[in-house]
Short mmCIF file of C-alpha atoms in Angstrom, two decimals:
data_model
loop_
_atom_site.label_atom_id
_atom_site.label_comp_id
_atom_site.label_asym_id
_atom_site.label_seq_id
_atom_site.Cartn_x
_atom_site.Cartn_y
_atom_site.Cartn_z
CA UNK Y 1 0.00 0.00 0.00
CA UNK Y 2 3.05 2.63 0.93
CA UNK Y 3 4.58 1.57 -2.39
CA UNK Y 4 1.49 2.30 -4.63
CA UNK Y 5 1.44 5.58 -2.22
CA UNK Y 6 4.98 6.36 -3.76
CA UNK Y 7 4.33 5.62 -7.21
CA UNK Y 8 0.95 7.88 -6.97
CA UNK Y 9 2.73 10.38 -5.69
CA UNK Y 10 5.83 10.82 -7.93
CA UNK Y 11 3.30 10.27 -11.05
CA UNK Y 12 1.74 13.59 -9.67
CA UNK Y 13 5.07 15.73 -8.66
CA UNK Y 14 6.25 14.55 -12.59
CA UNK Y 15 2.47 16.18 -13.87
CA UNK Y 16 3.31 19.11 -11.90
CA UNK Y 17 6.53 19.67 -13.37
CA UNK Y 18 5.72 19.07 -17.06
CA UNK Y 19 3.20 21.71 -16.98
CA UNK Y 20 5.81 24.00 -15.60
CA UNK Y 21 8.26 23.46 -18.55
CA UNK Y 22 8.15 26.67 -20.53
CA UNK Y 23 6.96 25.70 -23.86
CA UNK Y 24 9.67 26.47 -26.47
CA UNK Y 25 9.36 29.48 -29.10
CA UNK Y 26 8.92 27.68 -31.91
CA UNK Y 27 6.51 25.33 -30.65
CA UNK Y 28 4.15 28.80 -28.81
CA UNK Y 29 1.04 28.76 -31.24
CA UNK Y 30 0.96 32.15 -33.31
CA UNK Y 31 -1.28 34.48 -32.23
CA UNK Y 32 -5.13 34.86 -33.03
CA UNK Y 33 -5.39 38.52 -34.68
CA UNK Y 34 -8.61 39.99 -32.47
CA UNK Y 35 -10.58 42.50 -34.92
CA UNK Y 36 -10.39 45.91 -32.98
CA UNK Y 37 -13.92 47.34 -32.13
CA UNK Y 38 -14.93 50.89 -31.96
CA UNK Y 39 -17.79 52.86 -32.13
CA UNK Y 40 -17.60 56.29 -33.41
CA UNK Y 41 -19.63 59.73 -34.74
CA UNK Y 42 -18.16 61.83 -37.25
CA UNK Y 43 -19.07 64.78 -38.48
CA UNK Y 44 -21.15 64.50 -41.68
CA UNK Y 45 -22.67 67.16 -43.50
CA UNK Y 46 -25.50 65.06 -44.50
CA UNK Y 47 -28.14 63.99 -42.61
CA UNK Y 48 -29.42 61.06 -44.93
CA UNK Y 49 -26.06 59.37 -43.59
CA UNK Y 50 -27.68 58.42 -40.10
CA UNK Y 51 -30.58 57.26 -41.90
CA UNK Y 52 -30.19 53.53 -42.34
CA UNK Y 53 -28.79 53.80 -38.54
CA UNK Y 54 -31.21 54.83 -37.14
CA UNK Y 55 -33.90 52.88 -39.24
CA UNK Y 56 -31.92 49.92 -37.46
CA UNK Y 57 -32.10 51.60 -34.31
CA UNK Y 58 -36.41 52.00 -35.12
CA UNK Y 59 -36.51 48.05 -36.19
CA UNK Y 60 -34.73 47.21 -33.21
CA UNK Y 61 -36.90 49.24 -30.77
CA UNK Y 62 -40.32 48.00 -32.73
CA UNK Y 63 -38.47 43.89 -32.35
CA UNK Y 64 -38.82 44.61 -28.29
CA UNK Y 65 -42.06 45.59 -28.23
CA UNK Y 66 -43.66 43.13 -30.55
CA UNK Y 67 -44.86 40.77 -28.49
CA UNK Y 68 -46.53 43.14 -26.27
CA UNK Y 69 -48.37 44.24 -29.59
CA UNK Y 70 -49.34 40.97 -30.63
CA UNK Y 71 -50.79 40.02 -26.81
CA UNK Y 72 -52.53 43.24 -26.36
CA UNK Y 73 -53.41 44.59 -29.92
CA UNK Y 74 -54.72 41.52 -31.80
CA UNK Y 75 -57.10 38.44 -31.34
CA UNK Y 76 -54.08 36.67 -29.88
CA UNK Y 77 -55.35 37.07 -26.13
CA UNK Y 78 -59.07 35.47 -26.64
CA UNK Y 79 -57.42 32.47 -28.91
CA UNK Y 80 -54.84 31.64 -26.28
CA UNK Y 81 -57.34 31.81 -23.31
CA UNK Y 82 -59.69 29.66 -25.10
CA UNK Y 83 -57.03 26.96 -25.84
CA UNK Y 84 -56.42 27.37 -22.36
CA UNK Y 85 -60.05 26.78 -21.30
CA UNK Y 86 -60.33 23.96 -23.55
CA UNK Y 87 -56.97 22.05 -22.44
CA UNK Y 88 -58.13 22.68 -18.92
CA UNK Y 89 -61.78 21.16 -19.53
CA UNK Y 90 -60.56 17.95 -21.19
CA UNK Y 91 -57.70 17.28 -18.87
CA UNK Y 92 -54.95 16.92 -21.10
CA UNK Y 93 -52.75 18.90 -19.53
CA UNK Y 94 -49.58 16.83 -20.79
CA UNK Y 95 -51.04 15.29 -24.03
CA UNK Y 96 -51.41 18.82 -26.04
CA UNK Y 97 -47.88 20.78 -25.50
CA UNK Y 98 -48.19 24.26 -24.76
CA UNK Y 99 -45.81 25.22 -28.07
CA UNK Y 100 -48.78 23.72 -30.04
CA UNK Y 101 -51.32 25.79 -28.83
CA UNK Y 102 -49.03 29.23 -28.94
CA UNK Y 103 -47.97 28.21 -32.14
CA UNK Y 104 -51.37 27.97 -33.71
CA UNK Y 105 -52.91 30.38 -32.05
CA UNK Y 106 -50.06 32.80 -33.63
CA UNK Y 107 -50.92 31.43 -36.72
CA UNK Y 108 -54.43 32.22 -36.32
CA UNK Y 109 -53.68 35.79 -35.45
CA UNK Y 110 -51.82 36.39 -38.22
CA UNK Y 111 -54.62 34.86 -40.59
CA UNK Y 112 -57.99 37.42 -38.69
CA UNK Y 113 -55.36 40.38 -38.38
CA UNK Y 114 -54.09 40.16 -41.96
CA UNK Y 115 -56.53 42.57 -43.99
CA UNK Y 116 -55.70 44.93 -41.02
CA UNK Y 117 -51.87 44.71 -41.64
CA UNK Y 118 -52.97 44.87 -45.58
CA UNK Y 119 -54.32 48.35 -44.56
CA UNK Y 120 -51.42 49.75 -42.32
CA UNK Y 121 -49.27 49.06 -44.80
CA UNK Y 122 -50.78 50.34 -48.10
CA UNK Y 123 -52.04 53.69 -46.22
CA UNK Y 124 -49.21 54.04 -43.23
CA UNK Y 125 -46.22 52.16 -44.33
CA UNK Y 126 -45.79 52.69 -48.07
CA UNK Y 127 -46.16 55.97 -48.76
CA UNK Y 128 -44.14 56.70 -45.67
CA UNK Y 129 -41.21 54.55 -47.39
CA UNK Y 130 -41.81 56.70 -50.87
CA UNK Y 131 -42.06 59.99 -49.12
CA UNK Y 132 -45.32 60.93 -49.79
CA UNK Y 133 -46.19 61.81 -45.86
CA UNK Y 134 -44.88 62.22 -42.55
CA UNK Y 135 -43.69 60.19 -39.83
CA UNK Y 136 -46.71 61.90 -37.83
CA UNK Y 137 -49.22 61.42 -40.62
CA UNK Y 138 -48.02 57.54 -40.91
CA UNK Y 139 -48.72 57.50 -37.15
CA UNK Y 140 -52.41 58.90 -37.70
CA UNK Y 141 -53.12 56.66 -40.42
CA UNK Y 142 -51.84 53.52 -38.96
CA UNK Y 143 -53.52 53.48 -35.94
CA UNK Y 144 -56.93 54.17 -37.54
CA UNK Y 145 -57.14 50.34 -38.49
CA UNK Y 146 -56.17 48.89 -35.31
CA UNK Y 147 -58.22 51.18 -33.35
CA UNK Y 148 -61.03 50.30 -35.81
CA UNK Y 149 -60.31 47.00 -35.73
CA UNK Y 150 -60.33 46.79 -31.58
CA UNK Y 151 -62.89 49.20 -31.00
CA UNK Y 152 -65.37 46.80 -33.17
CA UNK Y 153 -64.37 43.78 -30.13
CA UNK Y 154 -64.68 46.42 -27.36
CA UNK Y 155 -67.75 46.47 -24.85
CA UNK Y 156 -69.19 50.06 -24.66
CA UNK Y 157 -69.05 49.97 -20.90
CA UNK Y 158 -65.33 49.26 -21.01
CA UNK Y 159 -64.30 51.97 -22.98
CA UNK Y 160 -66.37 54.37 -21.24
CA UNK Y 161 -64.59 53.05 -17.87
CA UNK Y 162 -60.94 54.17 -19.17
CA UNK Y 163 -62.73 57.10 -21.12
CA UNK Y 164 -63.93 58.85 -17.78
CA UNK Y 165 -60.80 58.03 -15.27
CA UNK Y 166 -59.23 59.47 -18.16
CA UNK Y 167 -61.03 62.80 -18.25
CA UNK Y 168 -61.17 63.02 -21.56
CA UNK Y 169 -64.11 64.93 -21.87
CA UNK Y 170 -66.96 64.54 -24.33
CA UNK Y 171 -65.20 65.68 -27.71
CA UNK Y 172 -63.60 62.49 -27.77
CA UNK Y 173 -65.26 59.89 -30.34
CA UNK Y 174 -64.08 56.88 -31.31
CA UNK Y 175 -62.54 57.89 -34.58
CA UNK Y 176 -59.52 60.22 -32.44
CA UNK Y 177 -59.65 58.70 -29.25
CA UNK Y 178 -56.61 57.52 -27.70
CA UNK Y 179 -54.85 54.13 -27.97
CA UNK Y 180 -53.55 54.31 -24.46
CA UNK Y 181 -57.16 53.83 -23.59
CA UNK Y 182 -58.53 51.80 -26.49
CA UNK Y 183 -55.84 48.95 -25.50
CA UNK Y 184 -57.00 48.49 -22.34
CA UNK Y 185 -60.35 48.27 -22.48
CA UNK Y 186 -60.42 45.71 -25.10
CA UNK Y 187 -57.94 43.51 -23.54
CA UNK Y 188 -60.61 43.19 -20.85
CA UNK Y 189 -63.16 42.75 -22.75
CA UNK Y 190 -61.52 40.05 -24.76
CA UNK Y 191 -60.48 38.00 -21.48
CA UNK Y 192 -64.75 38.22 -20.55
CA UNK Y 193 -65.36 36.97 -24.37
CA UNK Y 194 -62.78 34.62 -23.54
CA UNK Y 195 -64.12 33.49 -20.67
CA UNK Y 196 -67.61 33.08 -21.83
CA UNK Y 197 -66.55 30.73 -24.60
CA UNK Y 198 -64.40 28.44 -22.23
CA UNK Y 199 -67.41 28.55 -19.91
CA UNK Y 200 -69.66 26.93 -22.84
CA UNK Y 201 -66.78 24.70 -23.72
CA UNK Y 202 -66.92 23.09 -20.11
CA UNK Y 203 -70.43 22.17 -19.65
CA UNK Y 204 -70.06 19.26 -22.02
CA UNK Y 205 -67.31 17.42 -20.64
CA UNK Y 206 -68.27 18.24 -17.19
CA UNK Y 207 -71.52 16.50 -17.69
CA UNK Y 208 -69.25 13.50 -19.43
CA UNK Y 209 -67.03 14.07 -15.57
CA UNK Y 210 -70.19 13.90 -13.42
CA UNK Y 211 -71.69 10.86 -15.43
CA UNK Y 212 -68.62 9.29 -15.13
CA UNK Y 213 -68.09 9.49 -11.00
CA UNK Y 214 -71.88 8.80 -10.63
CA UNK Y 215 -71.18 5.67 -12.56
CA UNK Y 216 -67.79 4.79 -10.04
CA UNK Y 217 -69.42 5.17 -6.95
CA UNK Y 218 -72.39 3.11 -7.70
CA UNK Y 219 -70.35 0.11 -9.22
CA UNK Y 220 -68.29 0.84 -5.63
CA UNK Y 221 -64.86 1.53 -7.24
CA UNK Y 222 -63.68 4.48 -5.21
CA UNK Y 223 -60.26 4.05 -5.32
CA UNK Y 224 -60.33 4.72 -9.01
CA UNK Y 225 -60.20 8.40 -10.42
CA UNK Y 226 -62.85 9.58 -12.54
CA UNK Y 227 -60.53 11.41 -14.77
CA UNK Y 228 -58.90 8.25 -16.16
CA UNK Y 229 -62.19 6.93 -17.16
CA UNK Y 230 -63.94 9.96 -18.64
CA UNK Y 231 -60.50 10.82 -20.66
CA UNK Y 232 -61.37 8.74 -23.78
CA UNK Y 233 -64.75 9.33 -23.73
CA UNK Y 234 -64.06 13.56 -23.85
CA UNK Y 235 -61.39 12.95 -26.45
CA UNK Y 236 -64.22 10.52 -28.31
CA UNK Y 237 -66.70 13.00 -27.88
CA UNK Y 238 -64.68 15.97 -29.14
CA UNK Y 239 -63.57 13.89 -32.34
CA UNK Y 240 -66.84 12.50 -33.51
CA UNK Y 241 -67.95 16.71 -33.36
CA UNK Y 242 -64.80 17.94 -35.28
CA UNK Y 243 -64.37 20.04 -32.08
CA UNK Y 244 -60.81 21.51 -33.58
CA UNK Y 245 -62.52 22.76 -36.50
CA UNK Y 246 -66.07 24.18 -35.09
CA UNK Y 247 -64.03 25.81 -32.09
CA UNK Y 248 -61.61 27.66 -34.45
CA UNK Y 249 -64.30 28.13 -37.30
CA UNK Y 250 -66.67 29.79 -33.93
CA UNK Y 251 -62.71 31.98 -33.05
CA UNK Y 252 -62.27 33.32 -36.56
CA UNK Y 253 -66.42 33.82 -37.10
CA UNK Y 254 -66.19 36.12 -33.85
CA UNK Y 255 -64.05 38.74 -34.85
CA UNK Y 256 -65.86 39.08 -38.30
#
């Protein structure tokens, strides 16, 4: 045991001391040219110099704030919920991944909102690009369509909520009133839309839940859950309906 002790110990000490050679000259690896870095601002006599800078400096500040514009701004909110509702109500909380749902109901968002994107960009975004307005005139027209588009999905009684803490007064109308209270009030009132439609989506499989545990406790099985028994006959159910198509045909035909 002292010998293998020894030998141990002088295969160490002789590790040590090979890694505290100096390496020769010859052998040193040459070195890795690192690309110098700077950032500077000359003087230029031309504005339209800075201009595709700070375009990238715009795209960049519009990339941060995108998904806040698609959560609060489009039908992304009541899609998502309703997924939500309808995941919940079956009980297949691992079977359907969540990138699934997010992913289609992005997908579906881009299909409802696409004539409004059609008319941002042919009266906001193009003639901006040619010239033929103003950055504050490309603001004005833009916004119309969303705020047309949002005010359609908005409960009166919401909008009049943010309208009066507001103190806007009473020459506010919908055509010029402002987005910082048009997004609010119909994010709530898609989360009540929302929740009305995942409250009709539960009353069927509940019944199928309640059917289900009535059936259990008479046959005197207790100690078996309800949920594994009333699984396949939810998913059966919501087959033989075409439930994925008549839920997102009833999503789409809601915002029309």
């Amino acid at each position: 045991m002292n010998r293998f002790r020894k030998y141990a110990l002088a295969v160490i000490v002789a590790s040590i001391l090979v890694w505290m050679v100096p390496v020769k000259a010859n052998a040193a690896p040459q070195d890795v040219p690192i690309p110098k870095v700077s950032v500077s601002v000359d003087n230029s006599s031309n504005p339209k110099d800075y201009v595709d800078n700070i375009k990238i400096l715009i795209f960049l500040t519009i990339l941060t704030l995108l998904p806040s514009f698609i959560i609060m701004m489009t039908s992304f909110t009541r899609i998502i919920v309703v997924f939500s509702f309808l995941k919940g109500a079956m009980g297949t909380q691992q079977s359907i991944p969540n990138q699934v749902l997010v992913g289609l109901a992005l997908f579906l968002t881009i299909f409802i909102m696409t004539p409004v994107y059609n008319d941002i960009n042919n009266k906001a975004f193009k003639p901006y690009m040619e010239n033929k307005i103003t950055q504050k005139q490309a603001i004005e027209e833009g916004s119309k369509p969303i705020r047309e588009f949002m005010l359609k999905q908005t409960r009166q009684k919401d909008l009049k909520l943010f309208m009066e803490k507001a103190n806007l007064g009473q020459e506010v109308t919908k055509d010029n009133v402002p987005l910082y209270v048009v997004i609010p009030a119909f994010t709530i009132s898609e989360l009540k839309t929302a929740f009305q439609i995942g409250f009709l989506l539960y009353i069927p499989f509940l019944i199928i839940d309640l059917v289900v545990a009535s059936v259990l406790m008479s046959m005197g099985m207790f100690m078996l859950p309800p949920v594994m028994v009333s699984m396949p006959f939810k998913l059966l159910l919501f087959v033989m309906v075409d439930g994925w198509y008549l839920m997102v045909k009833s999503l789409i035909m809601s915002f029309s």
